[in-house]
mmCIF file of C-alpha atoms in Angstrom:
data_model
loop_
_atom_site.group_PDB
_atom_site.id
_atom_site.type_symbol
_atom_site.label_atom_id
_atom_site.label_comp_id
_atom_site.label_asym_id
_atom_site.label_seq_id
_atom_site.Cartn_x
_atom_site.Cartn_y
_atom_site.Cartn_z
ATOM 1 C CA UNK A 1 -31.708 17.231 -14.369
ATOM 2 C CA UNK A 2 -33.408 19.371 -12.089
ATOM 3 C CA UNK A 3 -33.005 19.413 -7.890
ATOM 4 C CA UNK A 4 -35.714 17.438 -7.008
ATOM 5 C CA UNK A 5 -34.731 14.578 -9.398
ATOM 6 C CA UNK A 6 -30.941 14.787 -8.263
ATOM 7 C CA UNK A 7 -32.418 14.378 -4.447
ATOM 8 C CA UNK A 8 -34.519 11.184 -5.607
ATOM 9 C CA UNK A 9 -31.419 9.598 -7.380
ATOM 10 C CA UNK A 10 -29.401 10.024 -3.930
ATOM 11 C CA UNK A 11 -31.880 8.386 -1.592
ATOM 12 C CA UNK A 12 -32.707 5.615 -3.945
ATOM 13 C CA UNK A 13 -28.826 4.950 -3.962
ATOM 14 C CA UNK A 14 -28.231 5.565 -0.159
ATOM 15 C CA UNK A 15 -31.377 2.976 0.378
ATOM 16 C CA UNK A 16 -30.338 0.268 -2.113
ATOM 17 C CA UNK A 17 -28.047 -1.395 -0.131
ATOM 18 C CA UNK A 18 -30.082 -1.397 3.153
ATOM 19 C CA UNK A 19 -32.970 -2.760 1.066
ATOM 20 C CA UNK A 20 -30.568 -5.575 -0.406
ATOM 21 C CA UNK A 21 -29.354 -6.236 3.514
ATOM 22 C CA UNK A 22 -32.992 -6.546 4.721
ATOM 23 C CA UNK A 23 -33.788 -9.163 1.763
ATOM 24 C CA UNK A 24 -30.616 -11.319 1.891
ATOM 25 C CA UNK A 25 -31.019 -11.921 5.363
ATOM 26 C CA UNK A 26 -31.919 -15.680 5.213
ATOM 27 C CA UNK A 27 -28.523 -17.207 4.425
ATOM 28 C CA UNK A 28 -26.111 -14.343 4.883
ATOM 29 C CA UNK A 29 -23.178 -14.635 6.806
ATOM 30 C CA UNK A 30 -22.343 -10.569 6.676
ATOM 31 C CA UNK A 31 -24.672 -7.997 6.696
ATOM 32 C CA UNK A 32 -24.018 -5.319 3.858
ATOM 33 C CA UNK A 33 -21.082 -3.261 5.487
ATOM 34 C CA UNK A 34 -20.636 0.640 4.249
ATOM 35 C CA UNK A 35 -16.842 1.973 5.524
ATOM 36 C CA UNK A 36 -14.835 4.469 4.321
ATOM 37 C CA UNK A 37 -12.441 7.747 4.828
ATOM 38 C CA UNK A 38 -11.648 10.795 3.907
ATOM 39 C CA UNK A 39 -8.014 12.487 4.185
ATOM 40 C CA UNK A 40 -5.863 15.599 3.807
ATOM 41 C CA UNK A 41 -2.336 16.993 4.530
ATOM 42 C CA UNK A 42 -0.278 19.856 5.025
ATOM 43 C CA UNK A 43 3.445 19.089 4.377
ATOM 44 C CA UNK A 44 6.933 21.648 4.385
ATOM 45 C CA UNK A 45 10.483 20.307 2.989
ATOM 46 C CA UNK A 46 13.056 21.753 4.670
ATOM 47 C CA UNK A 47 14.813 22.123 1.611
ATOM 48 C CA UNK A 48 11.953 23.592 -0.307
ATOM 49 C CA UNK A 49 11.591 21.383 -2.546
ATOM 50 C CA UNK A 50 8.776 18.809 -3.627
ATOM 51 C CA UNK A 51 11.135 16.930 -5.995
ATOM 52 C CA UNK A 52 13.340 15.492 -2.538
ATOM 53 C CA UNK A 53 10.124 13.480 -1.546
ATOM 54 C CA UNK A 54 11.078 10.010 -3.867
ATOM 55 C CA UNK A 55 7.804 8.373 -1.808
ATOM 56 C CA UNK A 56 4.402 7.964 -2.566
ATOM 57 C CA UNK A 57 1.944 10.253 -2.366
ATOM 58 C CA UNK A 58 3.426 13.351 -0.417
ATOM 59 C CA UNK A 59 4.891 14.850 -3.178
ATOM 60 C CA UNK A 60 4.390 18.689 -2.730
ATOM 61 C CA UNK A 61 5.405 21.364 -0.577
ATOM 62 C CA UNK A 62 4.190 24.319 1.360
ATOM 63 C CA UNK A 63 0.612 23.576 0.358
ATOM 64 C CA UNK A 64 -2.507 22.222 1.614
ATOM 65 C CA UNK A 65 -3.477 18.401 -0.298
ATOM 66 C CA UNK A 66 -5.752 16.660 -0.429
ATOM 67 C CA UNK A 67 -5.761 12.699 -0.131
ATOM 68 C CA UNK A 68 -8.499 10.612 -1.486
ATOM 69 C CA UNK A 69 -12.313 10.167 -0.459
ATOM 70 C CA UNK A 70 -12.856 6.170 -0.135
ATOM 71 C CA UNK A 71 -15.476 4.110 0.003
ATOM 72 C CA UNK A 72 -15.589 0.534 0.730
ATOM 73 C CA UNK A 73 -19.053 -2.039 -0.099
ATOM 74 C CA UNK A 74 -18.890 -5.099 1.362
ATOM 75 C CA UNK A 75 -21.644 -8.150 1.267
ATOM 76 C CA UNK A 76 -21.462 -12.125 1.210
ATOM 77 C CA UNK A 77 -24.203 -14.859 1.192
ATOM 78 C CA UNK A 78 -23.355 -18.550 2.568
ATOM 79 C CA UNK A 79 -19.710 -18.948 0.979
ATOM 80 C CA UNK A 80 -19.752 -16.244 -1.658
ATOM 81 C CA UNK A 81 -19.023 -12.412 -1.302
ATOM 82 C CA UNK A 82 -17.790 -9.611 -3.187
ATOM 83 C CA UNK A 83 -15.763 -6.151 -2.074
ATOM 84 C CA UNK A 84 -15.628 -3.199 -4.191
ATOM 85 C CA UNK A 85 -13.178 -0.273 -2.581
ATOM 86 C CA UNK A 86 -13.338 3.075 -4.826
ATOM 87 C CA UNK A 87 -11.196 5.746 -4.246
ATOM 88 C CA UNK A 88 -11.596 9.645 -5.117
ATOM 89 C CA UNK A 89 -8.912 12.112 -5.276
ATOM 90 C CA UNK A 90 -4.610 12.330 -5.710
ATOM 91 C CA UNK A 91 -4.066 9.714 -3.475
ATOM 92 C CA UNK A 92 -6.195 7.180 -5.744
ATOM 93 C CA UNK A 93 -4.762 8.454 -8.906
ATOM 94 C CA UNK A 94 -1.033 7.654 -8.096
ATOM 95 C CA UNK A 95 -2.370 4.361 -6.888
ATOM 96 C CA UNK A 96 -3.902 3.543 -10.103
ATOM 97 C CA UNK A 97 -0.872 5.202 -11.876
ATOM 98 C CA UNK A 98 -1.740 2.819 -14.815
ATOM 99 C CA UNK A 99 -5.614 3.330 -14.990
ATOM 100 C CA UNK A 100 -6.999 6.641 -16.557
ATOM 101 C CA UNK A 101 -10.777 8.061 -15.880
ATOM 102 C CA UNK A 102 -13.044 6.316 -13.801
ATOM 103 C CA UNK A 103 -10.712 3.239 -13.500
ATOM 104 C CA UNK A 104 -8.293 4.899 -11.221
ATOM 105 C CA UNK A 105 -11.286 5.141 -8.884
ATOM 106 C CA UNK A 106 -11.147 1.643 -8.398
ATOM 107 C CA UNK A 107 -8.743 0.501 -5.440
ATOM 108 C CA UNK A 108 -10.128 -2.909 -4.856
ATOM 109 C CA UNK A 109 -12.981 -4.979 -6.959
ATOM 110 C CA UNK A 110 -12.978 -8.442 -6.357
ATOM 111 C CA UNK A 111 -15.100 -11.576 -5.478
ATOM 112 C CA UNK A 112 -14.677 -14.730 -3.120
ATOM 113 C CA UNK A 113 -15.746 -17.957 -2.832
ATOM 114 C CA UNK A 114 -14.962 -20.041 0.628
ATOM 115 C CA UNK A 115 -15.167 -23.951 -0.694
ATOM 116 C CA UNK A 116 -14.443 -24.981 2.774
ATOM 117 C CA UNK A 117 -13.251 -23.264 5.740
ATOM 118 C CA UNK A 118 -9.566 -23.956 4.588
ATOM 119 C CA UNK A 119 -10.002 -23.240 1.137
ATOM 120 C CA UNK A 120 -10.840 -19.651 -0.569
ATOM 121 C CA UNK A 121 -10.736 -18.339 -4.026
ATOM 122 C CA UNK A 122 -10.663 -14.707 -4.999
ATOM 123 C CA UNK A 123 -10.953 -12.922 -8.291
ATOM 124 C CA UNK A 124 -10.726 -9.344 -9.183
ATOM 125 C CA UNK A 125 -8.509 -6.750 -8.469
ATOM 126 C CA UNK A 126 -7.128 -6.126 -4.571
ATOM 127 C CA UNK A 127 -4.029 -4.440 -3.211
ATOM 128 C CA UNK A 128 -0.964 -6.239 -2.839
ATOM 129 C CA UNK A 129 0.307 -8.737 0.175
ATOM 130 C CA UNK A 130 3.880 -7.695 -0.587
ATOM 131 C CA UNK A 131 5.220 -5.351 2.547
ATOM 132 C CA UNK A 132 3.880 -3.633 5.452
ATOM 133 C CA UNK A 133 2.066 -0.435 4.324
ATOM 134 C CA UNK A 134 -0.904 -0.459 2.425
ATOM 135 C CA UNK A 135 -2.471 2.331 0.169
ATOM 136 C CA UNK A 136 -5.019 3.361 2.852
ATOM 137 C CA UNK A 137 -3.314 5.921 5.610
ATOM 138 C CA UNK A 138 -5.905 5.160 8.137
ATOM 139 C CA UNK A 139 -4.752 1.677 8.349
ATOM 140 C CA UNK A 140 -0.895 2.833 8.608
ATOM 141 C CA UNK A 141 0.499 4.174 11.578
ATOM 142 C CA UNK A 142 2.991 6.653 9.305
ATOM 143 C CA UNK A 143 1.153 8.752 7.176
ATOM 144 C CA UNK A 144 3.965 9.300 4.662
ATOM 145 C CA UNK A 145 5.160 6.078 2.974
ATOM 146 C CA UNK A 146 8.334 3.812 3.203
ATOM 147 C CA UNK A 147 10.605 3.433 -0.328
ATOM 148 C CA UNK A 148 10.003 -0.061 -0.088
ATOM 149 C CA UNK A 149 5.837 0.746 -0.667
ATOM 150 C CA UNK A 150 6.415 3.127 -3.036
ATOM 151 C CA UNK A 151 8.844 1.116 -5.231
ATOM 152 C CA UNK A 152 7.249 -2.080 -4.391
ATOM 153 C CA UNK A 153 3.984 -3.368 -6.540
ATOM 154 C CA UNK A 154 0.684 -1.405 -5.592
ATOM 155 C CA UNK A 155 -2.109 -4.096 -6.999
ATOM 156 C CA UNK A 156 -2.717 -7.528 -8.791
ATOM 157 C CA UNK A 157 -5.772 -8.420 -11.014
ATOM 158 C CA UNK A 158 -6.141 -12.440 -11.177
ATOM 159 C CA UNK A 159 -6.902 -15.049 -9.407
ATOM 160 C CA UNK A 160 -5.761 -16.904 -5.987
ATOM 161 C CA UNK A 161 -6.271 -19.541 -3.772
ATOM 162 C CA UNK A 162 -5.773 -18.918 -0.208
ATOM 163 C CA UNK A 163 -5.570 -22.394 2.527
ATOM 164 C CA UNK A 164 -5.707 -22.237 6.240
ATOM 165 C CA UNK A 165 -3.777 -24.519 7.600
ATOM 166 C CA UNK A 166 -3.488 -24.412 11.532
ATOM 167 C CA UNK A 167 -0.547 -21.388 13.034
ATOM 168 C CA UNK A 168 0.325 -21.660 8.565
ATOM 169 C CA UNK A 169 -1.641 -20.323 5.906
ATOM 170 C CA UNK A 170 -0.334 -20.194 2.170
ATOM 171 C CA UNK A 171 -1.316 -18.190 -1.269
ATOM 172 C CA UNK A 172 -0.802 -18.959 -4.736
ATOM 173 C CA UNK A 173 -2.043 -16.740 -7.677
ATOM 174 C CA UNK A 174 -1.956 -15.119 -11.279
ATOM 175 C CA UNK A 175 -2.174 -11.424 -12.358
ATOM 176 C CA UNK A 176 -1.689 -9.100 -14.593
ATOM 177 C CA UNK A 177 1.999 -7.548 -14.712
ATOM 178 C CA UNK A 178 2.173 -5.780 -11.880
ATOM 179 C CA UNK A 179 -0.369 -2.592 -11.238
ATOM 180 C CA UNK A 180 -1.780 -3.007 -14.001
ATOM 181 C CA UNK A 181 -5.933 -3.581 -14.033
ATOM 182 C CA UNK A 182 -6.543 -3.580 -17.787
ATOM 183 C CA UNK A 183 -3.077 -4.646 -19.890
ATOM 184 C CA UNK A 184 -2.355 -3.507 -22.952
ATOM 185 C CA UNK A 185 -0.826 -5.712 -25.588
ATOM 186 C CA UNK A 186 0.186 -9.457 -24.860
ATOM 187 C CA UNK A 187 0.053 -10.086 -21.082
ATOM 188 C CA UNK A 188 2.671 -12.776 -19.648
ATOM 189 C CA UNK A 189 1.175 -13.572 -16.294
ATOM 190 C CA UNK A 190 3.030 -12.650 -13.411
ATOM 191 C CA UNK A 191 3.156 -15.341 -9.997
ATOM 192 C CA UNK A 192 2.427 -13.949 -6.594
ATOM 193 C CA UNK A 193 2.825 -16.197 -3.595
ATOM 194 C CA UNK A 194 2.373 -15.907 0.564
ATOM 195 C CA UNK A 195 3.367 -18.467 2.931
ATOM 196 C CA UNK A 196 2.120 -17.209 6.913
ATOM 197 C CA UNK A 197 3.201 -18.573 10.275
ATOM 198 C CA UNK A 198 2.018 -17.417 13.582
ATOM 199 C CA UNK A 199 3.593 -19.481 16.421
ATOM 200 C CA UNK A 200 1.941 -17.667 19.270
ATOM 201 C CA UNK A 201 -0.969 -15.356 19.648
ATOM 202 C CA UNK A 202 1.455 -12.305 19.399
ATOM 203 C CA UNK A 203 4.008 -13.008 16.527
ATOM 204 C CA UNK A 204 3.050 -13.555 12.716
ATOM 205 C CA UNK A 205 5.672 -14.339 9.964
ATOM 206 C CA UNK A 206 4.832 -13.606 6.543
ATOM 207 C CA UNK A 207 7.024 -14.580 3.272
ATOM 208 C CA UNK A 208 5.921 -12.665 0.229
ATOM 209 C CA UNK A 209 7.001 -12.902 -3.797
ATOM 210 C CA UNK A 210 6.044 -11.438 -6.776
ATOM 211 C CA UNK A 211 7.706 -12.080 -10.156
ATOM 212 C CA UNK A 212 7.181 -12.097 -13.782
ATOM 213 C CA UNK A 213 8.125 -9.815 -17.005
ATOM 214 C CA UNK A 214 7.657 -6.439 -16.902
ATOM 215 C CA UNK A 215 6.037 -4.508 -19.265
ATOM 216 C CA UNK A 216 7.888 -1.552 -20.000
ATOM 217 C CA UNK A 217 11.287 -3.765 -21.335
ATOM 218 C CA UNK A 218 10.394 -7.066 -20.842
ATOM 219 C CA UNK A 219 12.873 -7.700 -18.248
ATOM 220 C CA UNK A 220 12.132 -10.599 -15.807
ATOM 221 C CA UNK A 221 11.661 -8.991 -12.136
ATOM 222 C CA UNK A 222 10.644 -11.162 -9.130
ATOM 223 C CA UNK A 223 10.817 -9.640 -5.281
ATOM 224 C CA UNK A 224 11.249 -11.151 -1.792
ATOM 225 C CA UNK A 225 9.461 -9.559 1.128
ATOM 226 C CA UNK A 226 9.067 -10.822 4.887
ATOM 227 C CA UNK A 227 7.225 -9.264 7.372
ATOM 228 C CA UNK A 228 7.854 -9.992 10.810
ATOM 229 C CA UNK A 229 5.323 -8.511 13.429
ATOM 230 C CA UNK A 230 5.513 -8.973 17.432
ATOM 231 C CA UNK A 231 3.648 -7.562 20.423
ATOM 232 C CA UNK A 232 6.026 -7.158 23.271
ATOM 233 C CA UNK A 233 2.812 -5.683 25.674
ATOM 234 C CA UNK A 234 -1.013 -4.159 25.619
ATOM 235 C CA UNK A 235 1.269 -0.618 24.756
ATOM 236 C CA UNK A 236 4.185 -1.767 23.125
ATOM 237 C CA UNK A 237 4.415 -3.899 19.708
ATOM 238 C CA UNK A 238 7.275 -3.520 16.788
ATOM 239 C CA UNK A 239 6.948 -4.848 13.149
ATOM 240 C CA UNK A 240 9.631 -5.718 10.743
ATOM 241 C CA UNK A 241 9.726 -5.230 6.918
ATOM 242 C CA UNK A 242 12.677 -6.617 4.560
ATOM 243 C CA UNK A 243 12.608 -6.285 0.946
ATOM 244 C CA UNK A 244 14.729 -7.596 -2.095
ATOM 245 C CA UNK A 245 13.739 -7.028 -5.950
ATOM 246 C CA UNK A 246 15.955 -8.810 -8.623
ATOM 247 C CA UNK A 247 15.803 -7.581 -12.526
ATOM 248 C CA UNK A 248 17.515 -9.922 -15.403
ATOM 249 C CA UNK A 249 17.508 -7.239 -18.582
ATOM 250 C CA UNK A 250 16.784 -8.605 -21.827
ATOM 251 C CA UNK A 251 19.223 -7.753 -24.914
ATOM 252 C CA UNK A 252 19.373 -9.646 -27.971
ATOM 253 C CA UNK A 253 16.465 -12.218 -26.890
ATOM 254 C CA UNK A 254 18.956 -12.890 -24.027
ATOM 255 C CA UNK A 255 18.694 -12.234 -20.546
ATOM 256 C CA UNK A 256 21.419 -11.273 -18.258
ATOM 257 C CA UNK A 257 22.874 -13.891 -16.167
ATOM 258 C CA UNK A 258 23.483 -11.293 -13.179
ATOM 259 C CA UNK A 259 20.982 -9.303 -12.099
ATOM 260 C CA UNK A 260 20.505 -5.561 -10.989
ATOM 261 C CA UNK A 261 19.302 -5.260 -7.434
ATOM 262 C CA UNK A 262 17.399 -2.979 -5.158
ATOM 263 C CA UNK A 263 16.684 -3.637 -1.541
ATOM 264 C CA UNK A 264 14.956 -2.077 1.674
ATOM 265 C CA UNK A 265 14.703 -2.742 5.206
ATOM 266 C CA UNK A 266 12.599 -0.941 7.741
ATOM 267 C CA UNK A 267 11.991 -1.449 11.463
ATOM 268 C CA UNK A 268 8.583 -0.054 13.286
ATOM 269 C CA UNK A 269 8.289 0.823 17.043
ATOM 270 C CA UNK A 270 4.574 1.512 18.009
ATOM 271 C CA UNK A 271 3.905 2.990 21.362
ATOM 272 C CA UNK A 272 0.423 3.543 22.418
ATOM 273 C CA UNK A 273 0.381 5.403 25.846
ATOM 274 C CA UNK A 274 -3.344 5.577 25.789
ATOM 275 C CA UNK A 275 -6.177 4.718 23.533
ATOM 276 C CA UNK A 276 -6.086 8.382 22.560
ATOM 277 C CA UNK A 277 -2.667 8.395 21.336
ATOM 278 C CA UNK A 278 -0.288 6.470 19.037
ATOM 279 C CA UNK A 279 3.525 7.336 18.568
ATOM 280 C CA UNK A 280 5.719 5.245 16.047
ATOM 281 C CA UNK A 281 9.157 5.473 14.825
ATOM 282 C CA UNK A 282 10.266 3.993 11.354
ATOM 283 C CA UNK A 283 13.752 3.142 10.307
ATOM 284 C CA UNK A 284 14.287 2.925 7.010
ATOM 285 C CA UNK A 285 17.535 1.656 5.312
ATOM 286 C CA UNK A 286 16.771 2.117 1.316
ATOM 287 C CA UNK A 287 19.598 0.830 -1.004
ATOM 288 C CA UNK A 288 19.327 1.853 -4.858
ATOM 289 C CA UNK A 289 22.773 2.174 -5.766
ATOM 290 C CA UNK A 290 22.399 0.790 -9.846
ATOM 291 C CA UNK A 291 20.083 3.955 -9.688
ATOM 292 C CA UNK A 292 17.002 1.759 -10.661
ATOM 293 C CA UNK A 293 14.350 3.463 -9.473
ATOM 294 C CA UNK A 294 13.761 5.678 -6.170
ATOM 295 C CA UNK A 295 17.518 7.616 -7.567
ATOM 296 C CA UNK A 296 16.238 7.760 -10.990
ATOM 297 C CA UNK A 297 16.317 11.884 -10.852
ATOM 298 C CA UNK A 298 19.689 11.939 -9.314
ATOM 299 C CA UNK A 299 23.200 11.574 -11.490
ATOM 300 C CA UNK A 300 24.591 8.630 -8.775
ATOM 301 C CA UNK A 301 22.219 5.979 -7.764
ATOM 302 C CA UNK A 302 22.601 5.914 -3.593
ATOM 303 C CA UNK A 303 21.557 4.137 -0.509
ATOM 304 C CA UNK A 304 19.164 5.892 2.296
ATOM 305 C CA UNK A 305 18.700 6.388 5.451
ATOM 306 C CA UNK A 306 14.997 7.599 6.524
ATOM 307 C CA UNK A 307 13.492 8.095 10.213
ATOM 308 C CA UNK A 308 9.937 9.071 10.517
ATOM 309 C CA UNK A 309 8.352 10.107 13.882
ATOM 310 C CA UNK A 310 4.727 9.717 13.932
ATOM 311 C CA UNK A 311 1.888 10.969 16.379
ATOM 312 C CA UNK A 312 -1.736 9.690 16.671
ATOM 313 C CA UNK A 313 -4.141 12.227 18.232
ATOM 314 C CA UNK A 314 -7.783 10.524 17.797
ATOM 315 C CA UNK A 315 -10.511 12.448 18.742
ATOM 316 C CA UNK A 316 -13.527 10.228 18.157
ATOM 317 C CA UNK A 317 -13.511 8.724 14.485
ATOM 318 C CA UNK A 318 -10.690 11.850 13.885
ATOM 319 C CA UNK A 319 -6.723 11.079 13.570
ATOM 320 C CA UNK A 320 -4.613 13.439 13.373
ATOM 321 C CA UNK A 321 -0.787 12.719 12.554
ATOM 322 C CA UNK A 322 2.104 14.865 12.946
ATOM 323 C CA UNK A 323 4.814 14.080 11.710
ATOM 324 C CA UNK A 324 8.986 15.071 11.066
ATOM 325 C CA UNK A 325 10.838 13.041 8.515
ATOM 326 C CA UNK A 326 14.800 13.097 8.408
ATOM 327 C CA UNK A 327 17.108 11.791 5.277
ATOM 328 C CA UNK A 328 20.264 11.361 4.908
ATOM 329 C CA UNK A 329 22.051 9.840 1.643
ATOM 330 C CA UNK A 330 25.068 8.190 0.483
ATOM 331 C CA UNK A 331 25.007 10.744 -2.056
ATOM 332 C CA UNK A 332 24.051 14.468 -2.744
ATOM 333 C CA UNK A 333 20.391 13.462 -4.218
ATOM 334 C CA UNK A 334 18.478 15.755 -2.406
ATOM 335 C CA UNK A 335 18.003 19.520 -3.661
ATOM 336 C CA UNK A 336 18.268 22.751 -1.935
ATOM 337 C CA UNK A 337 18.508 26.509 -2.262
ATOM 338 C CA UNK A 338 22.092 26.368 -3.381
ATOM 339 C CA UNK A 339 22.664 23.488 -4.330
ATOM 340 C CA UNK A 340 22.699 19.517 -3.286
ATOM 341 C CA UNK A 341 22.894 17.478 -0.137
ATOM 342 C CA UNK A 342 23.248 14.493 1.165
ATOM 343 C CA UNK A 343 20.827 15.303 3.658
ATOM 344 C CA UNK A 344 17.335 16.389 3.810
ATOM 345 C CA UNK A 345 14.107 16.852 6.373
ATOM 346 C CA UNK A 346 10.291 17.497 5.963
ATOM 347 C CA UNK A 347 6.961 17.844 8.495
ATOM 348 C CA UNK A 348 3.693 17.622 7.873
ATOM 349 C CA UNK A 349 0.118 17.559 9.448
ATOM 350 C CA UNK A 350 -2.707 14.817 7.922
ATOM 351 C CA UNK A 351 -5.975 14.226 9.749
ATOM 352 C CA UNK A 352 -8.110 11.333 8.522
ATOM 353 C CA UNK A 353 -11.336 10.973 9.146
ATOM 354 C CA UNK A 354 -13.298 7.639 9.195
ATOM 355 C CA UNK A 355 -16.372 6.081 8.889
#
């Protein structure tokens, strides 16, 4: 393919979806919308180490990353619409852990359809309502991610209805086990439910599960999440995140009558001094101690303390976040030079970009 033809194929696809905006006019309720980010990192462990970072996507040391390159493609007509989010880069790949190829560059694919204006159905793929963080770091206010994220589901692919009801609103839907976009073998759906409250203008309650039989051992898992978010002033707001996963094993076509638990709980405090700057402080209390999954590396499973310090410098559509993160463990999990610790640090530098 020579240049000229490569420079044809890339203004016929930049002017496709202007052309479909222009002609789907007459009975559109949104305009074709183009979005999207790009992101990259610089991150040190103070104990030189990349295997002490048990989170998502920050897992290296003393080098420069890269994050992902997203694009998001949004249209509707009258009560139908579709979203497709892609995703390019690490980032995207540890998203789509379960995906290989050009799948893991799919973040989000889904379509809607509003039957009334209390009543919407989606289908597709889309990232999960369980927790506070979501994939994207431009939407976070951390840029590295809590243990209850990274441990937590990622994605569903199924179906759900959503209802507006007043201050409530309520989901109910089927997926694919968890993460997974294309399931190999038989495929036991898994349940995924949301029940929201907002009593006021500034508070909003929302009461998460997810449960079903996993994959990997066909154990039964299910997990409780709330999130619990309040603005105090214009500058001040905090946000609350509490997490519990339950898993029954299976031996001898028999489940266990007790189950093995993991749980997290994490408090935010955002402080925005000016529109030009953001600071927030997460608290993270992590508890693994039946070494399930976040202490699989480690000989003891452990509970965790995290506290990550955050900054927002935006220069136009530019963020950049500095950040320190401190650890400290119930056991020695964390490496070092020497050695182990119970304690461990890292910094790093991401600026996003958006569009």
């Amino acid at each position: 393919m020579n240049k000229k033809t490569i420079l044809t194929a890339i203004i016929y696809i930049i002017s496709v979806p202007s052309l479909f905006a222009q002609d789907s006019t007459k009975g559109s309720t949104k305009p074709f919308v183009i979005s999207g980010f790009v992101d990259m990192y610089y991150r040190t462990d103070f104990g030189q180490n990349a295997a002490n970072n048990r989170t998502s996507f920050t897992n290296s040391h003393n080098v420069f990353e890269l994050g992902m390159a997203s694009l998001k493609l949004e249209h509707s007509i009258g009560k139908v619409g579709f979203v497709a989010d892609l995703g390019l880069g690490k980032r995207a790949q540890e998203f789509s852990y379960n995906d290989a190829g050009i799948a893991q560059a799919i973040k989000q694919l889904y379509v809607t359809y509003a039957a009334t204006d209390w009543l919407k159905f989606t289908a597709g793929s889309w990232g999960t309502h369980v927790g506070s963080e979501v994939v994207d770091p431009i939407v976070n206010r951390n840029y590295s991610m809590s243990y209850m994220f990274s441990w937590g589901p990622f994605l569903h692919t199924g179906v759900k209805a959503e209802i507006a009801n007043g201050k409530s609103g309520f989901m109910l839907g089927l997926a694919n086990k968890t993460d997974y976009k294309s399931v190999p073998g038989e495929n036991q759906k898994y349940l995924i439910a949301q029940y929201s409250y907002a009593p006021t203008d500034d508070v909003k309650i929302y009461l998460n599960y997810v449960g079903g039989k996993r994959i990997s051992d066909s154990a039964k898992s299910r997990q409780f999440d709330v999130v619990i978010t309040g603005k105090i002033s214009n500058k001040f707001n905090i946000a609350y995140n509490g997490t519990i996963n339950n898993t029954f094993t299976q031996a001898k076509n028999k489940y266990a009558t007790s189950a093995l638990t993991w749980w997290g709980s994490a408090l935010y405090l955002n402080f925005d001094p000016s529109d030009k700057l953001g600071i927030t402080l997460r608290t993270e209390y992590f508890s693994d101690k039946k070494q399930l999954v976040a202490m699989s590396l480690a000989t003891f499973g452990a509970t965790i303390l995290a506290n990550t310090l955050s900054f927002n410098l935006k220069v136009g559509p530019l963020t950049f976040i500095p950040e320190i993160r401190l650890e400290s463990a119930s056991k020695n999990v964390f490496v070092t030079k020497t050695g182990t610790s119970k304690g461990t640090g890292s910094a790093l530098v991401a600026a996003i970009y958006k569009f």
